[in-house]
mmCIF file of C-alpha atoms in Angstrom:
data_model
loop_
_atom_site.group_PDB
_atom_site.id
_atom_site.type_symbol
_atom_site.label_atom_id
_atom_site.label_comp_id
_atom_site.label_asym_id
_atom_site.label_seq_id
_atom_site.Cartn_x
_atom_site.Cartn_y
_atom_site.Cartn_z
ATOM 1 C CA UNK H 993 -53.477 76.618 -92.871
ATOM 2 C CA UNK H 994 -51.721 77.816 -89.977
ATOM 3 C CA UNK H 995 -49.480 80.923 -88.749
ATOM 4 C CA UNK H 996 -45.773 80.999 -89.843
ATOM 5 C CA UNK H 997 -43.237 81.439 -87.223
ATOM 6 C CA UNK H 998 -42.798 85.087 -88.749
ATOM 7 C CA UNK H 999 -46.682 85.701 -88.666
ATOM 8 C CA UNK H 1000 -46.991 84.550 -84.753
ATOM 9 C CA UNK H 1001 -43.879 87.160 -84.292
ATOM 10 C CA UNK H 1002 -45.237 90.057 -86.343
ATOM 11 C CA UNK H 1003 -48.200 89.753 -84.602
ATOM 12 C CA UNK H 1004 -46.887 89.853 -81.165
ATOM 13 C CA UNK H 1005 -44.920 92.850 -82.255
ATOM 14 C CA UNK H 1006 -47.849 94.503 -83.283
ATOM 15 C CA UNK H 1007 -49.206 93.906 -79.714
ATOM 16 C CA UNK H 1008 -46.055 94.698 -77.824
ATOM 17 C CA UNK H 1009 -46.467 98.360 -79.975
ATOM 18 C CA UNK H 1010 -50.038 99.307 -79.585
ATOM 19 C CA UNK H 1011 -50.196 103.011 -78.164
ATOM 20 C CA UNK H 1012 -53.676 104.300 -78.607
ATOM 21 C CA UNK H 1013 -54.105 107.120 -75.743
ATOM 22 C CA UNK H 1014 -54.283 105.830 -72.374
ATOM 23 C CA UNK H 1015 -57.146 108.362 -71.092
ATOM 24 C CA UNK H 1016 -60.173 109.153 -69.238
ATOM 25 C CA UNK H 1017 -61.822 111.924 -68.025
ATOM 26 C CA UNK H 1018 -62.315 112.584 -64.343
ATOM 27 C CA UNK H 1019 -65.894 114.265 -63.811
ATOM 28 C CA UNK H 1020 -65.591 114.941 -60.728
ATOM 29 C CA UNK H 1021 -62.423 117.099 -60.433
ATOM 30 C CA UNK H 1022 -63.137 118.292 -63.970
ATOM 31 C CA UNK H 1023 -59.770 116.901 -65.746
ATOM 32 C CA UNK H 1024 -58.051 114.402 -67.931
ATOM 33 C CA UNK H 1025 -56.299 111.616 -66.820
ATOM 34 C CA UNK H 1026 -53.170 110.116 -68.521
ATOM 35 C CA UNK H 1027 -52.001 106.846 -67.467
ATOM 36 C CA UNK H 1028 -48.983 104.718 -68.413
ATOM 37 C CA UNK H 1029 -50.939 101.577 -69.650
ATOM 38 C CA UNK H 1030 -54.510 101.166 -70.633
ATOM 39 C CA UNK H 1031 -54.999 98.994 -67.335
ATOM 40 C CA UNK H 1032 -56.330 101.249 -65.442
ATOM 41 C CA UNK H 1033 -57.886 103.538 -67.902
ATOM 42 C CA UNK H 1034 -59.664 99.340 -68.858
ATOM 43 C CA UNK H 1035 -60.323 99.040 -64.579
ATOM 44 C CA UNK H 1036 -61.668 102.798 -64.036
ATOM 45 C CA UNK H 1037 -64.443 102.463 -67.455
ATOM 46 C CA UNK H 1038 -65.171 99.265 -66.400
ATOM 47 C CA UNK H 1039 -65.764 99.691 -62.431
ATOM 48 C CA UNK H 1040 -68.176 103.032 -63.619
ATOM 49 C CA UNK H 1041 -70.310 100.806 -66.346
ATOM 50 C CA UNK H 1042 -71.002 97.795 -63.731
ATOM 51 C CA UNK H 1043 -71.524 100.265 -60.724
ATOM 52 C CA UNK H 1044 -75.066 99.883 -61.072
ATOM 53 C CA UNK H 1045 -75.208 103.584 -60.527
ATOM 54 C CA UNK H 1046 -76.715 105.696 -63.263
ATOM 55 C CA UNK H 1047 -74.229 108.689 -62.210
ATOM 56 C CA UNK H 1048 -71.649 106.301 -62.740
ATOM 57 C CA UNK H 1049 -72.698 104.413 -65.711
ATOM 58 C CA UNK H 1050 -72.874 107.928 -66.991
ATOM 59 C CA UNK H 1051 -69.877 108.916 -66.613
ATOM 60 C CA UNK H 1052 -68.609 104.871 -68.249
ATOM 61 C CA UNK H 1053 -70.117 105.662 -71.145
ATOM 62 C CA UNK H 1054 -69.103 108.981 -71.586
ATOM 63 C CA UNK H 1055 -65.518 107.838 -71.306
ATOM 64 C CA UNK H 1056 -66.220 105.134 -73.615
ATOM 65 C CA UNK H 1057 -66.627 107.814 -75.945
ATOM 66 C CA UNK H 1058 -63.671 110.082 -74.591
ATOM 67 C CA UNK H 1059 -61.366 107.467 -75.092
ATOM 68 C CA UNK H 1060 -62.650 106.308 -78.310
ATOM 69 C CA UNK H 1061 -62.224 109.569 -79.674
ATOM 70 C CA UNK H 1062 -59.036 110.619 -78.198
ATOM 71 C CA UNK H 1063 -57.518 111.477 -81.572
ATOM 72 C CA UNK H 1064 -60.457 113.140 -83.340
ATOM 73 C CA UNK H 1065 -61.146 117.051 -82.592
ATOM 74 C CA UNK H 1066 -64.738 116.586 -82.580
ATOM 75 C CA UNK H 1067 -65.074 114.560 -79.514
ATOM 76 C CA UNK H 1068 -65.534 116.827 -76.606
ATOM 77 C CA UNK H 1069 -68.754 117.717 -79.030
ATOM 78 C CA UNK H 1070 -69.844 113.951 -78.919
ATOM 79 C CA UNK H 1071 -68.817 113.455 -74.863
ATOM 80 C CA UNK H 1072 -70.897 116.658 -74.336
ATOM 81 C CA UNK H 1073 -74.218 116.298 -76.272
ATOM 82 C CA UNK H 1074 -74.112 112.711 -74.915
ATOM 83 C CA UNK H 1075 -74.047 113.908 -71.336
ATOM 84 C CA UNK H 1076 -77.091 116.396 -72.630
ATOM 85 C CA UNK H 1077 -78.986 114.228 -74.198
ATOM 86 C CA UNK H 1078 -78.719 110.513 -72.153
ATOM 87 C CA UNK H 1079 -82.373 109.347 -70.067
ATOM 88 C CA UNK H 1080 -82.689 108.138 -66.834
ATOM 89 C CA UNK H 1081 -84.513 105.377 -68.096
ATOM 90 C CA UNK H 1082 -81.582 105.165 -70.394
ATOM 91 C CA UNK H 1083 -78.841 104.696 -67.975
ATOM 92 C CA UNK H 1084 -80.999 102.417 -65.691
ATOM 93 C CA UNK H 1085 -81.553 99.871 -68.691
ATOM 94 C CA UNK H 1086 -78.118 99.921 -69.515
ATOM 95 C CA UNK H 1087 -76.872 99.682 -65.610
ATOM 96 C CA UNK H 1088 -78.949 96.519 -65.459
ATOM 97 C CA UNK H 1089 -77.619 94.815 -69.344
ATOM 98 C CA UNK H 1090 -74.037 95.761 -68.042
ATOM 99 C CA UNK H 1091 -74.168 93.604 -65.012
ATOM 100 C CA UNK H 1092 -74.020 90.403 -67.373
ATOM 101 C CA UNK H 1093 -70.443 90.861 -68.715
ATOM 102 C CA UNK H 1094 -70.254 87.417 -69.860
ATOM 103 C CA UNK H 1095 -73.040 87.085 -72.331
ATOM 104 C CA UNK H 1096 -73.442 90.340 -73.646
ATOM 105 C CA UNK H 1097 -75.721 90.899 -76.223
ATOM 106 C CA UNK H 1098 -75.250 93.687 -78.860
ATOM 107 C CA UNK H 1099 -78.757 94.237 -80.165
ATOM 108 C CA UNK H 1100 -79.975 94.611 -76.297
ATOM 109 C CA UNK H 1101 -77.530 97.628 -75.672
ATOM 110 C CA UNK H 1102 -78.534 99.095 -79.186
ATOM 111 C CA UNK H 1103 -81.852 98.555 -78.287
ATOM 112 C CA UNK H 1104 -81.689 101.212 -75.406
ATOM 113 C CA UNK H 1105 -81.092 103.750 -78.037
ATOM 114 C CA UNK H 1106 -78.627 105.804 -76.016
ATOM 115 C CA UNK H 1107 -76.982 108.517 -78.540
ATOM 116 C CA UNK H 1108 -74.132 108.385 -79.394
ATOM 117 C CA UNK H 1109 -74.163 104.214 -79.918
ATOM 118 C CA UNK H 1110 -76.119 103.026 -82.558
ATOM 119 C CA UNK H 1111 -73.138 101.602 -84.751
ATOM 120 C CA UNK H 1112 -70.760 98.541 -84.000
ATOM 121 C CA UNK H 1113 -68.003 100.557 -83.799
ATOM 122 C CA UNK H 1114 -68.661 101.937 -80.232
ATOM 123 C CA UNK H 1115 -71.292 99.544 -78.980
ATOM 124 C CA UNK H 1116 -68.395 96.975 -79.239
ATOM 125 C CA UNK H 1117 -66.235 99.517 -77.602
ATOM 126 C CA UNK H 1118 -68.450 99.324 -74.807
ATOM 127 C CA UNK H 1119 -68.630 95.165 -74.627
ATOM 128 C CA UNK H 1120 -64.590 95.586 -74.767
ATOM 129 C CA UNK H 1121 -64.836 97.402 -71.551
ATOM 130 C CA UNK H 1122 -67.009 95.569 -69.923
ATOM 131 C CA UNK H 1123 -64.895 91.749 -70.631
ATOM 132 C CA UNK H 1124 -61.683 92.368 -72.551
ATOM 133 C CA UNK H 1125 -60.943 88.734 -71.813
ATOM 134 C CA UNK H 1126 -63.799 87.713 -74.327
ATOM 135 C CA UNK H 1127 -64.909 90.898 -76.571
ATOM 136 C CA UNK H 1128 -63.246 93.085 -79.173
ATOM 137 C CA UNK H 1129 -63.575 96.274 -81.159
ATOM 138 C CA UNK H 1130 -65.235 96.074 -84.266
ATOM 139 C CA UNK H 1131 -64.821 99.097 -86.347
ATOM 140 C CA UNK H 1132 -63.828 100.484 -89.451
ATOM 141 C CA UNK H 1133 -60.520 100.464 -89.292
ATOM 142 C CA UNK H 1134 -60.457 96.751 -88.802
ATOM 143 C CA UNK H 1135 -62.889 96.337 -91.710
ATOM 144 C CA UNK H 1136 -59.827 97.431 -94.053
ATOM 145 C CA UNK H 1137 -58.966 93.486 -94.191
ATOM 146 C CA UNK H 1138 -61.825 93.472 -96.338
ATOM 147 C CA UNK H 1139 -59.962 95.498 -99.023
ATOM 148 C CA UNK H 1140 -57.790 92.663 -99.585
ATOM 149 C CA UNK H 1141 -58.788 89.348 -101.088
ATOM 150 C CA UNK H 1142 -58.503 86.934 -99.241
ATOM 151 C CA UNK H 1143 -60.980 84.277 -97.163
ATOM 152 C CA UNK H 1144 -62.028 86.031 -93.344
ATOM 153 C CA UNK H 1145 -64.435 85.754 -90.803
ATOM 154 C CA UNK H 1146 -65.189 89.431 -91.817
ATOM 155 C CA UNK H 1147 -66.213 89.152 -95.060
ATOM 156 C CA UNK H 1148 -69.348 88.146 -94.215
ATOM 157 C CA UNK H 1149 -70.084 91.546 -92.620
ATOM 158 C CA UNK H 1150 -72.919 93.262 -94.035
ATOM 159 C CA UNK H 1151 -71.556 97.098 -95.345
ATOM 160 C CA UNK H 1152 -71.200 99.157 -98.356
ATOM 161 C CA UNK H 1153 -69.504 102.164 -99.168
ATOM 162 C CA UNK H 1154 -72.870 103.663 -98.543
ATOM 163 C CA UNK H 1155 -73.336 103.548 -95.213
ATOM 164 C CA UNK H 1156 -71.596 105.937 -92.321
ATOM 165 C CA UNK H 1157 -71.555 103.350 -90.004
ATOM 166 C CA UNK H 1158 -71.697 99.210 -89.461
ATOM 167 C CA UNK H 1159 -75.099 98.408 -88.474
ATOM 168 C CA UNK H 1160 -75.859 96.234 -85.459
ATOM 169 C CA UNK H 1161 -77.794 93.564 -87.136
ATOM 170 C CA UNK H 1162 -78.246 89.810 -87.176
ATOM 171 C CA UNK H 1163 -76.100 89.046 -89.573
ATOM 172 C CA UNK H 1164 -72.925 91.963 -88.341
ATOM 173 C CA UNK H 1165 -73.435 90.606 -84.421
ATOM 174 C CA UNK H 1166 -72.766 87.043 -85.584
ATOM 175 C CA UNK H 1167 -70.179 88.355 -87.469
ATOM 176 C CA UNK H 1168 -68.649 89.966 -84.584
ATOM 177 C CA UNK H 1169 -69.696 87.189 -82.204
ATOM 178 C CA UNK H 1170 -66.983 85.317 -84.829
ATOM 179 C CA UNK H 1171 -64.404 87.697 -84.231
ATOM 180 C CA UNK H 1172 -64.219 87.744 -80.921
ATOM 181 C CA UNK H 1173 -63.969 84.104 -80.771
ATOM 182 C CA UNK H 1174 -61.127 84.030 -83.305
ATOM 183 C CA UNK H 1175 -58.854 86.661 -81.452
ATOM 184 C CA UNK H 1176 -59.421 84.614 -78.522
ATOM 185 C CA UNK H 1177 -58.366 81.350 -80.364
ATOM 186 C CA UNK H 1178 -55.621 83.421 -81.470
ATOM 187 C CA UNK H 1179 -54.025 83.726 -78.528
ATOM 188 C CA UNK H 1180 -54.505 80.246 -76.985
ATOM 189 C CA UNK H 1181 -53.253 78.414 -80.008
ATOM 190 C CA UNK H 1182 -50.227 80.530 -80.887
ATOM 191 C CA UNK H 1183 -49.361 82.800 -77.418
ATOM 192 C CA UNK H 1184 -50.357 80.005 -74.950
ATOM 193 C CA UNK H 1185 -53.682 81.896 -74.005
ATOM 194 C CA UNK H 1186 -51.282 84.636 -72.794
ATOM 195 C CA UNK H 1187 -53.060 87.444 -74.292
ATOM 196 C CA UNK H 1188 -56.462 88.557 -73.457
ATOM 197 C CA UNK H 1189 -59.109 88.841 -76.960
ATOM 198 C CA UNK H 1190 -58.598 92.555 -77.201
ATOM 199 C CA UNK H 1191 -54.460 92.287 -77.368
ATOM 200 C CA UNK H 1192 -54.676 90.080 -80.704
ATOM 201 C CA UNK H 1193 -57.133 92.970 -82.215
ATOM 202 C CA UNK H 1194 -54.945 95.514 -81.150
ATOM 203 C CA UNK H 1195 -52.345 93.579 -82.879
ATOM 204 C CA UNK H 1196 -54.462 93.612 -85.712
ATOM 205 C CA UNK H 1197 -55.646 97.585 -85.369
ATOM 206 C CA UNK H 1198 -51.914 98.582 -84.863
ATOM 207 C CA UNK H 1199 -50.997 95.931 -88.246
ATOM 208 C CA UNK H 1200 -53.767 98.115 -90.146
ATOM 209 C CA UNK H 1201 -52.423 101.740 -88.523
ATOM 210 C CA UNK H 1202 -49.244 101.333 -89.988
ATOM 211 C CA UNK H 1203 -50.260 99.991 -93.045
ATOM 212 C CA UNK H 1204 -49.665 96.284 -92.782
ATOM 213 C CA UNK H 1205 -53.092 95.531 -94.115
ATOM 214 C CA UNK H 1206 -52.227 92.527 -96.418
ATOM 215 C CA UNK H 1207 -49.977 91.214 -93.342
ATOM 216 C CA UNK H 1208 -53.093 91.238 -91.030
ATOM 217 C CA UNK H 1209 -55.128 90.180 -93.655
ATOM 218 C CA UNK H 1210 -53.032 87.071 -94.137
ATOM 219 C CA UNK H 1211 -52.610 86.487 -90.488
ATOM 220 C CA UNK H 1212 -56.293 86.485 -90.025
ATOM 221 C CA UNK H 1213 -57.019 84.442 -93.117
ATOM 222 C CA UNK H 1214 -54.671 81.716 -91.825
ATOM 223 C CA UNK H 1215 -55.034 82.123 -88.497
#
């Protein structure tokens, strides 16, 4: 099937109306920065996880996590004990994985065991940051398509109500390997390749956030 002329438009609307916080910390000056667009909140991550400096890469991930958790009151807590708790050896490893933004592999930055990251949800932040052209959040939130029945890339992702967080496996990178690929095919077949991957999934996140989760479902299914 494809996408209805309404579906391409609803979707694009979606985009057009995502307004997750544009933030980031500064470290050095000790204070948060608001900015009018997620460009250069996107530019400032990025340029501190491919610095190749562990400082810097530091202070990348840590706003990885500031960002992520911009709406939850626990997540100076998280920022915090990751600062406290993150290796040298830690940082170096991930300095040197970061510098291949194209092919980035999953299970390699899991692999470092840096805390704060051991789930999908912000290990694919960080590949987001790193190429938004190519990669896409993976979280919760997005796995609500699954509530609805209907044929997706996703429902092949390996989760149960059990568990507190999607595992980085096999079977869940493929998985998000596939949706990647499909918000980018997304956007070249029905925008003209004018939106990067992570627009269409924040098309899809903002669908889900206001409760258009049989609309996103359906978009994605036909998509």
């Amino acid at each position: 099937m494809a996408l209805t002329e309404n579906q391409v438009e609803m979707l694009r609307n979606a985009i057009t109306a995502y307004n997750f916080p544009c933030i980031y910390y500064d470290f050095q000056n000790a204070c948060e920065v608001s900015c009018p667009t997620m460009s250069p909140v996107e530019q400032t991550i990025r340029n501190d996880l491919i610095s190749g400096n562990n400082d810097h890469v530091k202070n990348g991930l840590s706003n990885v996590l500031y960002w992520g958790y911009a709406r939850i009151g626990f997540r100076d807590i998280r920022v915090n004990k990751f600062r406290d708790e993150v290796r040298t050896g830690q940082l170096h490893d991930a300095a040197t994985i970061f510098q291949h933004q194209e092919n980035i592999n999953l299970m390699e930055i899991k692999n470092i065991k840096l805390p704060q990251f051991s789930g999908m949800s912000f290990i694919s932040k960080i590949a987001m940051f790193l190429n938004p052209d190519k990669y896409v959040i993976l979280d919760q939130q997005i796995l609500k398509m699954n509530q609805i029945i209907l044929p997706t890339i996703l429902k092949a992702i390996t989760f149960s109500q059990k568990d507190v967080q999607i595992r980085i496996s096999k079977n869940n990178v493929q998985v998000y390997s596939n949706w990647c690929q499909k918000c980018g095919e997304i956007s070249k077949f029905y925008y003209k390749g004018s939106y990067r991957a992570v627009d269409i999934e924040r098309g899809f996140f903002t669908l889900i956030k206001n409760k258009n989760v049989s609309q996103a479902t359906e978009i994605l299914a036909n998509a």
